[in-house]
Backbone as JSON, one array per atom type, in Angstrom:
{
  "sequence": "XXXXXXXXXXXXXXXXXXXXXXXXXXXXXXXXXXXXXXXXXXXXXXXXXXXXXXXXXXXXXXXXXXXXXXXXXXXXXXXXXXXXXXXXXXXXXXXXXXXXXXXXXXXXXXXXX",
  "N": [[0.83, -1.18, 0.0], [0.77, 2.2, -0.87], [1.78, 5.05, 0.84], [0.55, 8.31, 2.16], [2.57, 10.12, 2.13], [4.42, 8.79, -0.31], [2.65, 8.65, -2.36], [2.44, 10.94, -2.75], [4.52, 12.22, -3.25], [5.21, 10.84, -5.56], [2.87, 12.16, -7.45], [4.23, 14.56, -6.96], [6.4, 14.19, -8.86], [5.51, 13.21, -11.1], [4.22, 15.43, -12.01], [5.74, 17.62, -13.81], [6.09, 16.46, -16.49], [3.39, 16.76, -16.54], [0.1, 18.35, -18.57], [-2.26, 20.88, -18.51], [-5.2, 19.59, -18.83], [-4.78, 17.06, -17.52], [-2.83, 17.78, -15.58], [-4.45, 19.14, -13.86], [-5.93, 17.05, -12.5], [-3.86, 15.89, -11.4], [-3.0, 17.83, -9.52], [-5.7, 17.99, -8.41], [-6.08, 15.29, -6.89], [-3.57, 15.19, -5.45], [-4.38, 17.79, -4.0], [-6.37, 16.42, -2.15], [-4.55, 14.67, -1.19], [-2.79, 15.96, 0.42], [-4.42, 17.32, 2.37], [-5.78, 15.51, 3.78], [-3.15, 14.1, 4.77], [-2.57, 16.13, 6.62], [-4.76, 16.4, 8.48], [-4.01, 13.9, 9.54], [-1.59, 14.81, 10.71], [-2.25, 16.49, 12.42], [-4.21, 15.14, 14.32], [-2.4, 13.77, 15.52], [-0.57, 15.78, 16.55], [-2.49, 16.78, 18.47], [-2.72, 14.97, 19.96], [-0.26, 14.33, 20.89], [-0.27, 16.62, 22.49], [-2.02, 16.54, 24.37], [-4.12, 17.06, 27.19], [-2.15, 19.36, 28.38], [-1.04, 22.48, 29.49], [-2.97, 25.88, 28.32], [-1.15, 27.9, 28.56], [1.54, 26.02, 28.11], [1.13, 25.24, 25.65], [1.38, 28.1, 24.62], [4.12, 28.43, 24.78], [4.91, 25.96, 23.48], [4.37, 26.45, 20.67], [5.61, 28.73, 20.13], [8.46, 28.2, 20.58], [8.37, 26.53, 18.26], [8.52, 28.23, 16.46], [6.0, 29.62, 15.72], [3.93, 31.76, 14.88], [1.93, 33.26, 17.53], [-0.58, 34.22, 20.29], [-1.51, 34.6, 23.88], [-4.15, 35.19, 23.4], [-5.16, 33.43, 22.08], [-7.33, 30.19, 21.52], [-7.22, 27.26, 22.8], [-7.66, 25.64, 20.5], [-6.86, 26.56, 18.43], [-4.26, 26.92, 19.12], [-3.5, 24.44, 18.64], [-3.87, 23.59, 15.84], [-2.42, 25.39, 14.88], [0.18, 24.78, 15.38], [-0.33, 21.97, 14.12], [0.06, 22.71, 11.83], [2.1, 24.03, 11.15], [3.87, 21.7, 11.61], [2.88, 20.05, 9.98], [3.7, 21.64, 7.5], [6.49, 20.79, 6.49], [6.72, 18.62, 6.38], [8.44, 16.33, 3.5], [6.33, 15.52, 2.07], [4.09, 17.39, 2.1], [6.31, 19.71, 1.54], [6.46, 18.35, -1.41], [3.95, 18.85, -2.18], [3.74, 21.52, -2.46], [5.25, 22.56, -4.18], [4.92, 21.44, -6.2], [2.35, 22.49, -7.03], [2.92, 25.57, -7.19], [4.63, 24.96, -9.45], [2.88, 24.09, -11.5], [1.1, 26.57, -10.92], [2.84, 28.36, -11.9], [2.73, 27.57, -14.44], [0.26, 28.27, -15.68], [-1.88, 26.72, -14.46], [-4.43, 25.77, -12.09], [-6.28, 24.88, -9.02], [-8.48, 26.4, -8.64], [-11.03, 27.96, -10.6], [-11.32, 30.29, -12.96], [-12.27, 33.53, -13.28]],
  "CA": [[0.0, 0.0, 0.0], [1.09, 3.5, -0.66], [1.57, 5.85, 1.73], [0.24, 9.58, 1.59], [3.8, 10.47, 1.6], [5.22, 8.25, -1.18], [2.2, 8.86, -3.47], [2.19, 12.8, -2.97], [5.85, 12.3, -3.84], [4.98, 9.88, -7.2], [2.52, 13.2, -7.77], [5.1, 15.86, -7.88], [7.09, 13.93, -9.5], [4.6, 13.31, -12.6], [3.63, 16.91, -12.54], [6.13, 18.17, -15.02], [5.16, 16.38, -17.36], [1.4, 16.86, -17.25], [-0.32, 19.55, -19.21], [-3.73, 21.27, -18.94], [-6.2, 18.43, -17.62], [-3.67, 15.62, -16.65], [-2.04, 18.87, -14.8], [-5.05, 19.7, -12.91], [-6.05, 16.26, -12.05], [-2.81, 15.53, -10.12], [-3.33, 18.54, -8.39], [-6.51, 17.53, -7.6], [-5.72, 14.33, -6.1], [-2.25, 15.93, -4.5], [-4.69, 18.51, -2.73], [-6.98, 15.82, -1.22], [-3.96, 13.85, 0.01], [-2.16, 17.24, 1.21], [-5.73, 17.46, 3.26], [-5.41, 13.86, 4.57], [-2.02, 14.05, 5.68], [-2.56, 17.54, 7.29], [-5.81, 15.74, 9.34], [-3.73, 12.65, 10.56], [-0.69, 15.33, 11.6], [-3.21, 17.48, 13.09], [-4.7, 14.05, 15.33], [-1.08, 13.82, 16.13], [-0.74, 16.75, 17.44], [-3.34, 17.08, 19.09], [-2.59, 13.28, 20.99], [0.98, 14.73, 21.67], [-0.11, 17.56, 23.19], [-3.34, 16.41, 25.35], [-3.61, 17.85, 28.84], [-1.03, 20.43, 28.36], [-2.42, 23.47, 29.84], [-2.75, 25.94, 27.17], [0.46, 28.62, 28.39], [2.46, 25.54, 27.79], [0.91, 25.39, 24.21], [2.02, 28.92, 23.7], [5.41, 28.02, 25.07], [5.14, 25.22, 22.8], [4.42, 27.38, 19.86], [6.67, 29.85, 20.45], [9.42, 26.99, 20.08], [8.36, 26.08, 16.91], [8.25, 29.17, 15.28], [4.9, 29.66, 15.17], [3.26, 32.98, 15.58], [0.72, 32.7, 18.39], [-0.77, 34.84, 21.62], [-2.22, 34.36, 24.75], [-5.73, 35.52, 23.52], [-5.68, 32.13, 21.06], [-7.62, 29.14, 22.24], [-6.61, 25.64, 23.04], [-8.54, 24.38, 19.21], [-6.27, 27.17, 17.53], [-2.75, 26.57, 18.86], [-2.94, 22.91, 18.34], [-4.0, 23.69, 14.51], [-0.94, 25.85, 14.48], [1.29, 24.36, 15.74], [0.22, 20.83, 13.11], [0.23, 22.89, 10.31], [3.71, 24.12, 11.27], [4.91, 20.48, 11.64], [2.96, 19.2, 8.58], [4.7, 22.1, 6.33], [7.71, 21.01, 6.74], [7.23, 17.1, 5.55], [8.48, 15.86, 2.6], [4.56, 15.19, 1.38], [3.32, 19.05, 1.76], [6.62, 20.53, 0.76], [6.1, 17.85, -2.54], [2.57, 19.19, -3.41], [3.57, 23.15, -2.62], [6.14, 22.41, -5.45], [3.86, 20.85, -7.31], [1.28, 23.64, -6.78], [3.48, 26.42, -7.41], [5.14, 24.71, -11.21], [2.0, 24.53, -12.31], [0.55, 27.64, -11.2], [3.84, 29.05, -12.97], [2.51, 27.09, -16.16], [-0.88, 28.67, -15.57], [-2.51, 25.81, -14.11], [-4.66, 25.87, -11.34], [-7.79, 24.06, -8.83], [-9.66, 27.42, -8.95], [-11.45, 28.13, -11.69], [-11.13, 31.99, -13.74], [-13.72, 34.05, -13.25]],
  "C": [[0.88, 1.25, 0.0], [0.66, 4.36, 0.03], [1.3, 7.1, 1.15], [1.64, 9.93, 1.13], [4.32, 10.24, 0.31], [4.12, 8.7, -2.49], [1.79, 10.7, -3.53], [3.91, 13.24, -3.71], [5.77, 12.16, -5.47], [3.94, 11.65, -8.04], [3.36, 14.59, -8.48], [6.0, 15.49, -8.4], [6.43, 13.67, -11.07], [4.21, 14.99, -13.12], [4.27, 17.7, -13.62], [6.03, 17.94, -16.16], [3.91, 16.56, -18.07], [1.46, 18.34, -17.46], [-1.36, 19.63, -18.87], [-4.41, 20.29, -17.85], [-5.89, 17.66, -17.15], [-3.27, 16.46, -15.32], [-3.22, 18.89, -13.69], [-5.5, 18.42, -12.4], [-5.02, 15.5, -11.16], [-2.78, 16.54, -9.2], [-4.48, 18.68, -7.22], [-6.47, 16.83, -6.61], [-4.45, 14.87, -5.29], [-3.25, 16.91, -3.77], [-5.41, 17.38, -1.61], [-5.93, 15.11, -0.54], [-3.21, 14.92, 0.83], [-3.33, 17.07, 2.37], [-5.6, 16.32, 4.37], [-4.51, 14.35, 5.2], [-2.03, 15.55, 6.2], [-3.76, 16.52, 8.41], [-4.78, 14.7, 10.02], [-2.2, 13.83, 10.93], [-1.18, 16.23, 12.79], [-3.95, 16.35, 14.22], [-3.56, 13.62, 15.82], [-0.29, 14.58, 17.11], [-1.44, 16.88, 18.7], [-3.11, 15.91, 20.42], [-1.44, 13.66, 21.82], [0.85, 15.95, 22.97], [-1.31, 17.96, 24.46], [-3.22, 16.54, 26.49], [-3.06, 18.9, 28.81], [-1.81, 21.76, 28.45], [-1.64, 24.36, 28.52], [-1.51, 27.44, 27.22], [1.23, 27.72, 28.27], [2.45, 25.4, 26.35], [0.99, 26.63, 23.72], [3.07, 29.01, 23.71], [5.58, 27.53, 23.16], [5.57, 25.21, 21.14], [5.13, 28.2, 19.22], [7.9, 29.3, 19.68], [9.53, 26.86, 18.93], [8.55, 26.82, 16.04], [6.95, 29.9, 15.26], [4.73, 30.68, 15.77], [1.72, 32.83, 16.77], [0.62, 34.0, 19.78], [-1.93, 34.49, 22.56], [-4.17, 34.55, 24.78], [-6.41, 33.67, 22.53], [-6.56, 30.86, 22.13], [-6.87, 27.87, 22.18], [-6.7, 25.04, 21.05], [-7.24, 25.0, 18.46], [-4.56, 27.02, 17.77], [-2.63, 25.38, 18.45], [-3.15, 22.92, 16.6], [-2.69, 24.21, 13.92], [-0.11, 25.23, 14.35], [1.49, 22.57, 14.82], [0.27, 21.46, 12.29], [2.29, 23.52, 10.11], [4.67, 22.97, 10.82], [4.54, 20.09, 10.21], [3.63, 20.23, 7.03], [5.67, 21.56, 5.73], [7.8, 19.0, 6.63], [7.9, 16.91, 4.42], [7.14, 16.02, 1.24], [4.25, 16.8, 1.03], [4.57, 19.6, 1.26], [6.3, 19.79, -0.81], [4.82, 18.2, -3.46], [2.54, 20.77, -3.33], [4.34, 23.26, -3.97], [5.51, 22.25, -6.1], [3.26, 21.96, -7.96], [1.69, 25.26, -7.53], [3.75, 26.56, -8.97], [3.78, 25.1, -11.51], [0.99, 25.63, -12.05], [1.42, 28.62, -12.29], [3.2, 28.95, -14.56], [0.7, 27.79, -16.33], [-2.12, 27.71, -15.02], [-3.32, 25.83, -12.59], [-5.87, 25.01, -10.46], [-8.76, 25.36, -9.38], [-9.78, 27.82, -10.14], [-11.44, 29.5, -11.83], [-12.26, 32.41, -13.49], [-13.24, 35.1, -14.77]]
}
C-alpha cells in the first residue's frame, strides 16, 4: 500500500510532465492527500499535546516558530502548531512544489472568473 507520503511524492514527480487536464487532475488528487495528511498530523498533534495546559501550548508554539498569543484558544494553537509540523514534511513541501510549477505554467484548482 502506498503511503500519503510516497504517493504525494509519485505526484510531484509526474507533474512536469502533465499539461492542462492531466495537470489539474494531479493537483486535484495531490490537494486531497495534502488534506489527509494535514488531518492525521493534526490528530497527532493534538494526541501529543493532550492535557497540556494551554500557556504551555504557547510556550510550545513559540518553540516552533509559530506565531501565536495568549488571547488564542486551546482548538487554535494545536491547529498551528500541526500545520507548522505538517509544512515542513516531505509530502506538503512535494505538493507546494507541485502547486506552485504549475501555477507558474498557468494551471490551477480554482477556476477563472
Amino acid at each position: 500500500m502506498t503511503t500519503t507520503t510516497q504517493r504525494l511524492l509519485d505526484l510531484a514527480a509526474a507533474a512536469p510532465a502533465g499539461h492542462d487536464e492531466d495537470l489539474v487532475l494531479l493537483l486535484r488528487e495531490g490537494s486531497e492527500l495534502y488534506q489527509q495528511g494535514f488531518e492525521d498530523v493534526r490528530d497527532t498533534v493534538a494526541a501529543r499535546f493532550a492535557g497540556l495546559p494551554a500557556p504551555d501550548l504557547v510556550e510550545a508554539a513559540t518553540v516552533a516558530g509559530v506565531p501565536c498569543g495568549e488571547s488564542q484558544d486551546r482548538g487554535e494553537l494545536l491547529l498551528l502548531l500541526a500545520l507548522a509540523e505538517w509544512e515542513m514534511t516531505p509530502a506538503a513541501l512535494a505538493y507546494t512544489e507541485m502547486a506552485e510549477d504549475a501555477a507558474r505554467r498557468g494551471v490551477c484548482l480554482l477556476p477563472e472568473e
